[in-house]
Amino acid sequence: METNDAGKAEKFFKDFGKKMDQFMAEIKEAGTRVEGNMQDRYEELKVAAEKLKKEAENKDRWKEVEASLKKAGEELNNAVKSAFKKP
């Protein structure tokens, strides 16, 4: 009976070891995949940052944006005044 229990324990630990090895391989694969995805995303963000930096350096573009926002603000102000004007 004792050898039978020892055989069951050996089989259990052998199966457990195989499952742990498989699990570790899957974790390593997932880590590699995540690292690749993060690297791709980092590169995308670098490109976006460079684009934004170039646009920020374009003073004429920002003057145009500022003028448009000022005009929109004035129009919104007029709309609010019209909406709440007493009859």
mmCIF file of N, CA and C in Angstrom:
data_model
loop_
_atom_site.group_PDB
_atom_site.id
_atom_site.type_symbol
_atom_site.label_atom_id
_atom_site.label_comp_id
_atom_site.label_asym_id
_atom_site.label_seq_id
_atom_site.Cartn_x
_atom_site.Cartn_y
_atom_site.Cartn_z
ATOM 1 N N MET A 1 0.822 -1.190 0.000
ATOM 2 C CA MET A 1 0.000 0.000 0.000
ATOM 3 C C MET A 1 0.864 1.251 0.000
ATOM 4 N N GLU A 2 1.957 1.213 0.754
ATOM 5 C CA GLU A 2 2.833 2.366 0.852
ATOM 6 C C GLU A 2 3.473 2.696 -0.499
ATOM 7 N N THR A 3 3.875 1.697 -1.275
ATOM 8 C CA THR A 3 4.465 1.941 -2.589
ATOM 9 C C THR A 3 3.425 2.487 -3.545
ATOM 10 N N ASN A 4 2.184 2.061 -3.374
ATOM 11 C CA ASN A 4 1.104 2.569 -4.216
ATOM 12 C C ASN A 4 0.901 4.062 -3.950
ATOM 13 N N ASP A 5 0.919 4.482 -2.680
ATOM 14 C CA ASP A 5 0.783 5.894 -2.311
ATOM 15 C C ASP A 5 1.976 6.693 -2.818
ATOM 16 N N ALA A 6 3.174 6.092 -2.723
ATOM 17 C CA ALA A 6 4.369 6.765 -3.213
ATOM 18 C C ALA A 6 4.281 6.930 -4.729
ATOM 19 N N GLY A 7 3.755 5.966 -5.424
ATOM 20 C CA GLY A 7 3.576 6.059 -6.876
ATOM 21 C C GLY A 7 2.580 7.146 -7.257
ATOM 22 N N LYS A 8 1.503 7.271 -6.471
ATOM 23 C CA LYS A 8 0.507 8.310 -6.720
ATOM 24 C C LYS A 8 1.112 9.696 -6.499
ATOM 25 N N ALA A 9 1.906 9.815 -5.432
ATOM 26 C CA ALA A 9 2.539 11.099 -5.134
ATOM 27 C C ALA A 9 3.530 11.470 -6.240
ATOM 28 N N GLU A 10 4.315 10.493 -6.696
ATOM 29 C CA GLU A 10 5.268 10.760 -7.773
ATOM 30 C C GLU A 10 4.541 11.193 -9.038
ATOM 31 N N LYS A 11 3.445 10.518 -9.358
ATOM 32 C CA LYS A 11 2.664 10.863 -10.546
ATOM 33 C C LYS A 11 2.084 12.272 -10.398
ATOM 34 N N PHE A 12 1.554 12.571 -9.207
ATOM 35 C CA PHE A 12 0.995 13.900 -8.954
ATOM 36 C C PHE A 12 2.047 14.978 -9.170
ATOM 37 N N PHE A 13 3.225 14.808 -8.553
ATOM 38 C CA PHE A 13 4.273 15.822 -8.669
ATOM 39 C C PHE A 13 4.822 15.909 -10.090
ATOM 40 N N LYS A 14 4.849 14.782 -10.794
ATOM 41 C CA LYS A 14 5.301 14.797 -12.180
ATOM 42 C C LYS A 14 4.320 15.607 -13.036
ATOM 43 N N ASP A 15 3.018 15.339 -12.865
ATOM 44 C CA ASP A 15 1.995 16.090 -13.599
ATOM 45 C C ASP A 15 2.022 17.573 -13.207
ATOM 46 N N PHE A 16 2.168 17.804 -11.911
ATOM 47 C CA PHE A 16 2.224 19.175 -11.412
ATOM 48 C C PHE A 16 3.417 19.917 -12.019
ATOM 49 N N GLY A 17 4.564 19.276 -12.082
ATOM 50 C CA GLY A 17 5.759 19.875 -12.673
ATOM 51 C C GLY A 17 5.556 20.208 -14.142
ATOM 52 N N LYS A 18 4.921 19.301 -14.876
ATOM 53 C CA LYS A 18 4.646 19.547 -16.298
ATOM 54 C C LYS A 18 3.719 20.748 -16.468
ATOM 55 N N LYS A 19 2.690 20.807 -15.629
ATOM 56 C CA LYS A 19 1.745 21.919 -15.715
ATOM 57 C C LYS A 19 2.415 23.236 -15.348
ATOM 58 N N MET A 20 3.301 23.206 -14.353
ATOM 59 C CA MET A 20 4.039 24.416 -13.970
ATOM 60 C C MET A 20 4.951 24.862 -15.106
ATOM 61 N N ASP A 21 5.631 23.921 -15.751
ATOM 62 C CA ASP A 21 6.496 24.264 -16.882
ATOM 63 C C ASP A 21 5.681 24.890 -18.006
ATOM 64 N N GLN A 22 4.514 24.314 -18.292
ATOM 65 C CA GLN A 22 3.646 24.846 -19.340
ATOM 66 C C GLN A 22 3.158 26.250 -18.962
ATOM 67 N N PHE A 23 2.780 26.414 -17.702
ATOM 68 C CA PHE A 23 2.311 27.705 -17.215
ATOM 69 C C PHE A 23 3.403 28.764 -17.337
ATOM 70 N N MET A 24 4.621 28.412 -16.950
ATOM 71 C CA MET A 24 5.740 29.354 -17.030
ATOM 72 C C MET A 24 6.025 29.732 -18.487
ATOM 73 N N ALA A 25 5.925 28.766 -19.392
ATOM 74 C CA ALA A 25 6.132 29.053 -20.814
ATOM 75 C C ALA A 25 5.067 30.018 -21.322
ATOM 76 N N GLU A 26 3.823 29.805 -20.908
ATOM 77 C CA GLU A 26 2.737 30.691 -21.322
ATOM 78 C C GLU A 26 2.933 32.097 -20.755
ATOM 79 N N ILE A 27 3.385 32.191 -19.528
ATOM 80 C CA ILE A 27 3.644 33.501 -18.920
ATOM 81 C C ILE A 27 4.757 34.215 -19.675
ATOM 82 N N LYS A 28 5.795 33.484 -20.010
ATOM 83 C CA LYS A 28 6.914 34.083 -20.740
ATOM 84 C C LYS A 28 6.446 34.582 -22.108
ATOM 85 N N GLU A 29 5.633 33.782 -22.791
ATOM 86 C CA GLU A 29 5.104 34.173 -24.100
ATOM 87 C C GLU A 29 4.223 35.419 -23.982
ATOM 88 N N ALA A 30 3.366 35.434 -22.965
ATOM 89 C CA ALA A 30 2.489 36.581 -22.758
ATOM 90 C C ALA A 30 3.313 37.826 -22.447
ATOM 91 N N GLY A 31 4.348 37.683 -21.644
ATOM 92 C CA GLY A 31 5.214 38.807 -21.315
ATOM 93 C C GLY A 31 5.903 39.359 -22.552
ATOM 94 N N THR A 32 6.353 38.470 -23.416
ATOM 95 C CA THR A 32 7.004 38.892 -24.653
ATOM 96 C C THR A 32 6.014 39.638 -25.544
ATOM 97 N N ARG A 33 4.793 39.120 -25.609
ATOM 98 C CA ARG A 33 3.758 39.762 -26.416
ATOM 99 C C ARG A 33 3.420 41.151 -25.873
ATOM 100 N N VAL A 34 3.254 41.243 -24.561
ATOM 101 C CA VAL A 34 2.928 42.526 -23.934
ATOM 102 C C VAL A 34 4.078 43.512 -24.147
ATOM 103 N N GLU A 35 5.297 43.034 -23.998
ATOM 104 C CA GLU A 35 6.454 43.904 -24.207
ATOM 105 C C GLU A 35 6.466 44.442 -25.641
ATOM 106 N N GLY A 36 6.165 43.592 -26.602
ATOM 107 C CA GLY A 36 6.097 44.027 -27.998
ATOM 108 C C GLY A 36 5.012 45.056 -28.217
ATOM 109 N N ASN A 37 3.847 44.806 -27.633
ATOM 110 C CA ASN A 37 2.738 45.759 -27.760
ATOM 111 C C ASN A 37 3.087 47.103 -27.118
ATOM 112 N N MET A 38 3.725 47.049 -25.956
ATOM 113 C CA MET A 38 4.109 48.279 -25.263
ATOM 114 C C MET A 38 5.151 49.046 -26.072
ATOM 115 N N GLN A 39 6.078 48.339 -26.675
ATOM 116 C CA GLN A 39 7.103 48.988 -27.492
ATOM 117 C C GLN A 39 6.458 49.664 -28.701
ATOM 118 N N ASP A 40 5.506 48.974 -29.341
ATOM 119 C CA ASP A 40 4.794 49.566 -30.481
ATOM 120 C C ASP A 40 4.047 50.826 -30.055
ATOM 121 N N ARG A 41 3.360 50.749 -28.937
ATOM 122 C CA ARG A 41 2.589 51.897 -28.431
ATOM 123 C C ARG A 41 3.515 53.051 -28.087
ATOM 124 N N TYR A 42 4.674 52.747 -27.501
ATOM 125 C CA TYR A 42 5.657 53.770 -27.165
ATOM 126 C C TYR A 42 6.123 54.491 -28.432
ATOM 127 N N GLU A 43 6.385 53.731 -29.488
ATOM 128 C CA GLU A 43 6.820 54.332 -30.750
ATOM 129 C C GLU A 43 5.722 55.229 -31.321
ATOM 130 N N GLU A 44 4.469 54.785 -31.235
ATOM 131 C CA GLU A 44 3.351 55.604 -31.709
ATOM 132 C C GLU A 44 3.270 56.914 -30.926
ATOM 133 N N LEU A 45 3.450 56.834 -29.611
ATOM 134 C CA LEU A 45 3.391 58.037 -28.782
ATOM 135 C C LEU A 45 4.544 58.984 -29.086
ATOM 136 N N LYS A 46 5.717 58.438 -29.375
ATOM 137 C CA LYS A 46 6.853 59.286 -29.744
ATOM 138 C C LYS A 46 6.560 60.053 -31.025
ATOM 139 N N VAL A 47 5.983 59.367 -32.003
ATOM 140 C CA VAL A 47 5.642 60.014 -33.271
ATOM 141 C C VAL A 47 4.603 61.110 -33.035
ATOM 142 N N ALA A 48 3.587 60.800 -32.229
ATOM 143 C CA ALA A 48 2.542 61.784 -31.930
ATOM 144 C C ALA A 48 3.123 62.992 -31.194
ATOM 145 N N ALA A 49 4.047 62.758 -30.284
ATOM 146 C CA ALA A 49 4.674 63.851 -29.543
ATOM 147 C C ALA A 49 5.479 64.742 -30.477
ATOM 148 N N GLU A 50 6.211 64.146 -31.401
ATOM 149 C CA GLU A 50 6.975 64.936 -32.366
ATOM 150 C C GLU A 50 6.054 65.779 -33.235
ATOM 151 N N LYS A 51 4.947 65.183 -33.664
ATOM 152 C CA LYS A 51 3.981 65.905 -34.492
ATOM 153 C C LYS A 51 3.396 67.085 -33.722
ATOM 154 N N LEU A 52 3.033 66.834 -32.465
ATOM 155 C CA LEU A 52 2.475 67.895 -31.631
ATOM 156 C C LEU A 52 3.501 68.998 -31.388
ATOM 157 N N LYS A 53 4.743 68.612 -31.181
ATOM 158 C CA LYS A 53 5.810 69.591 -30.960
ATOM 159 C C LYS A 53 5.981 70.478 -32.189
ATOM 160 N N LYS A 54 5.957 69.873 -33.376
ATOM 161 C CA LYS A 54 6.097 70.653 -34.605
ATOM 162 C C LYS A 54 4.921 71.600 -34.788
ATOM 163 N N GLU A 55 3.717 71.114 -34.477
ATOM 164 C CA GLU A 55 2.539 71.968 -34.595
ATOM 165 C C GLU A 55 2.579 73.113 -33.582
ATOM 166 N N ALA A 56 3.105 72.853 -32.403
ATOM 167 C CA ALA A 56 3.181 73.886 -31.366
ATOM 168 C C ALA A 56 4.168 74.970 -31.762
ATOM 169 N N GLU A 57 5.167 74.617 -32.543
ATOM 170 C CA GLU A 57 6.164 75.599 -32.971
ATOM 171 C C GLU A 57 5.639 76.486 -34.087
ATOM 172 N N ASN A 58 4.551 76.091 -34.730
ATOM 173 C CA ASN A 58 3.970 76.847 -35.830
ATOM 174 C C ASN A 58 3.111 77.978 -35.247
ATOM 175 N N LYS A 59 3.698 79.175 -35.119
ATOM 176 C CA LYS A 59 3.020 80.311 -34.466
ATOM 177 C C LYS A 59 1.793 80.775 -35.243
ATOM 178 N N ASP A 60 1.891 80.773 -36.571
ATOM 179 C CA ASP A 60 0.748 81.217 -37.371
ATOM 180 C C ASP A 60 -0.464 80.334 -37.137
ATOM 181 N N ARG A 61 -0.221 79.062 -37.013
ATOM 182 C CA ARG A 61 -1.321 78.112 -36.780
ATOM 183 C C ARG A 61 -1.993 78.425 -35.443
ATOM 184 N N TRP A 62 -1.209 78.703 -34.416
ATOM 185 C CA TRP A 62 -1.789 78.983 -33.102
ATOM 186 C C TRP A 62 -2.514 80.319 -33.077
ATOM 187 N N LYS A 63 -2.034 81.286 -33.877
ATOM 188 C CA LYS A 63 -2.749 82.564 -33.971
ATOM 189 C C LYS A 63 -4.122 82.339 -34.598
ATOM 190 N N GLU A 64 -4.165 81.465 -35.610
ATOM 191 C CA GLU A 64 -5.426 81.137 -36.265
ATOM 192 C C GLU A 64 -6.372 80.450 -35.282
ATOM 193 N N VAL A 65 -5.845 79.510 -34.503
ATOM 194 C CA VAL A 65 -6.652 78.808 -33.502
ATOM 195 C C VAL A 65 -7.168 79.790 -32.460
ATOM 196 N N GLU A 66 -6.293 80.682 -31.996
ATOM 197 C CA GLU A 66 -6.684 81.667 -30.989
ATOM 198 C C GLU A 66 -7.795 82.581 -31.520
ATOM 199 N N ALA A 67 -7.663 83.023 -32.766
ATOM 200 C CA ALA A 67 -8.685 83.896 -33.356
ATOM 201 C C ALA A 67 -10.017 83.151 -33.483
ATOM 202 N N SER A 68 -9.961 81.903 -33.902
ATOM 203 C CA SER A 68 -11.186 81.120 -34.045
ATOM 204 C C SER A 68 -11.865 80.896 -32.704
ATOM 205 N N LEU A 69 -11.067 80.587 -31.669
ATOM 206 C CA LEU A 69 -11.636 80.388 -30.339
ATOM 207 C C LEU A 69 -12.227 81.684 -29.791
ATOM 208 N N LYS A 70 -11.574 82.809 -30.056
ATOM 209 C CA LYS A 70 -12.083 84.091 -29.584
ATOM 210 C C LYS A 70 -13.421 84.399 -30.259
ATOM 211 N N LYS A 71 -13.489 84.149 -31.567
ATOM 212 C CA LYS A 71 -14.726 84.385 -32.304
ATOM 213 C C LYS A 71 -15.836 83.470 -31.785
ATOM 214 N N ALA A 72 -15.508 82.205 -31.551
ATOM 215 C CA ALA A 72 -16.500 81.253 -31.033
ATOM 216 C C ALA A 72 -16.980 81.681 -29.651
ATOM 217 N N GLY A 73 -16.072 82.178 -28.822
ATOM 218 C CA GLY A 73 -16.451 82.648 -27.491
ATOM 219 C C GLY A 73 -17.397 83.833 -27.556
ATOM 220 N N GLU A 74 -17.108 84.760 -28.479
ATOM 221 C CA GLU A 74 -17.978 85.924 -28.640
ATOM 222 C C GLU A 74 -19.363 85.505 -29.125
ATOM 223 N N GLU A 75 -19.409 84.564 -30.064
ATOM 224 C CA GLU A 75 -20.691 84.085 -30.571
ATOM 225 C C GLU A 75 -21.481 83.365 -29.478
ATOM 226 N N LEU A 76 -20.788 82.577 -28.653
ATOM 227 C CA LEU A 76 -21.448 81.889 -27.549
ATOM 228 C C LEU A 76 -21.994 82.908 -26.551
ATOM 229 N N ASN A 77 -21.228 83.947 -26.282
ATOM 230 C CA ASN A 77 -21.655 85.005 -25.369
ATOM 231 C C ASN A 77 -22.918 85.673 -25.908
ATOM 232 N N ASN A 78 -22.932 85.977 -27.193
ATOM 233 C CA ASN A 78 -24.116 86.600 -27.801
ATOM 234 C C ASN A 78 -25.322 85.660 -27.743
ATOM 235 N N ALA A 79 -25.096 84.376 -27.974
ATOM 236 C CA ALA A 79 -26.184 83.401 -27.934
ATOM 237 C C ALA A 79 -26.775 83.304 -26.532
ATOM 238 N N VAL A 80 -25.924 83.290 -25.528
ATOM 239 C CA VAL A 80 -26.404 83.207 -24.143
ATOM 240 C C VAL A 80 -27.176 84.465 -23.780
ATOM 241 N N LYS A 81 -26.651 85.633 -24.194
ATOM 242 C CA LYS A 81 -27.363 86.871 -23.898
ATOM 243 C C LYS A 81 -28.730 86.889 -24.561
ATOM 244 N N SER A 82 -28.798 86.409 -25.823
ATOM 245 C CA SER A 82 -30.076 86.356 -26.533
ATOM 246 C C SER A 82 -31.039 85.385 -25.868
ATOM 247 N N ALA A 83 -30.528 84.261 -25.409
ATOM 248 C CA ALA A 83 -31.389 83.240 -24.806
ATOM 249 C C ALA A 83 -31.982 83.707 -23.498
ATOM 250 N N PHE A 84 -31.240 84.481 -22.731
ATOM 251 C CA PHE A 84 -31.713 84.880 -21.398
ATOM 252 C C PHE A 84 -32.148 86.356 -21.340
ATOM 253 N N LYS A 85 -32.257 86.991 -22.504
ATOM 254 C CA LYS A 85 -32.719 88.378 -22.548
ATOM 255 C C LYS A 85 -34.190 88.432 -22.181
ATOM 256 N N LYS A 86 -34.547 89.390 -21.367
ATOM 257 C CA LYS A 86 -35.954 89.521 -20.977
ATOM 258 C C LYS A 86 -36.729 90.102 -22.142
ATOM 259 N N PRO A 87 -37.918 89.577 -22.351
ATOM 260 C CA PRO A 87 -38.739 90.064 -23.479
ATOM 261 C C PRO A 87 -39.273 91.453 -23.268
#
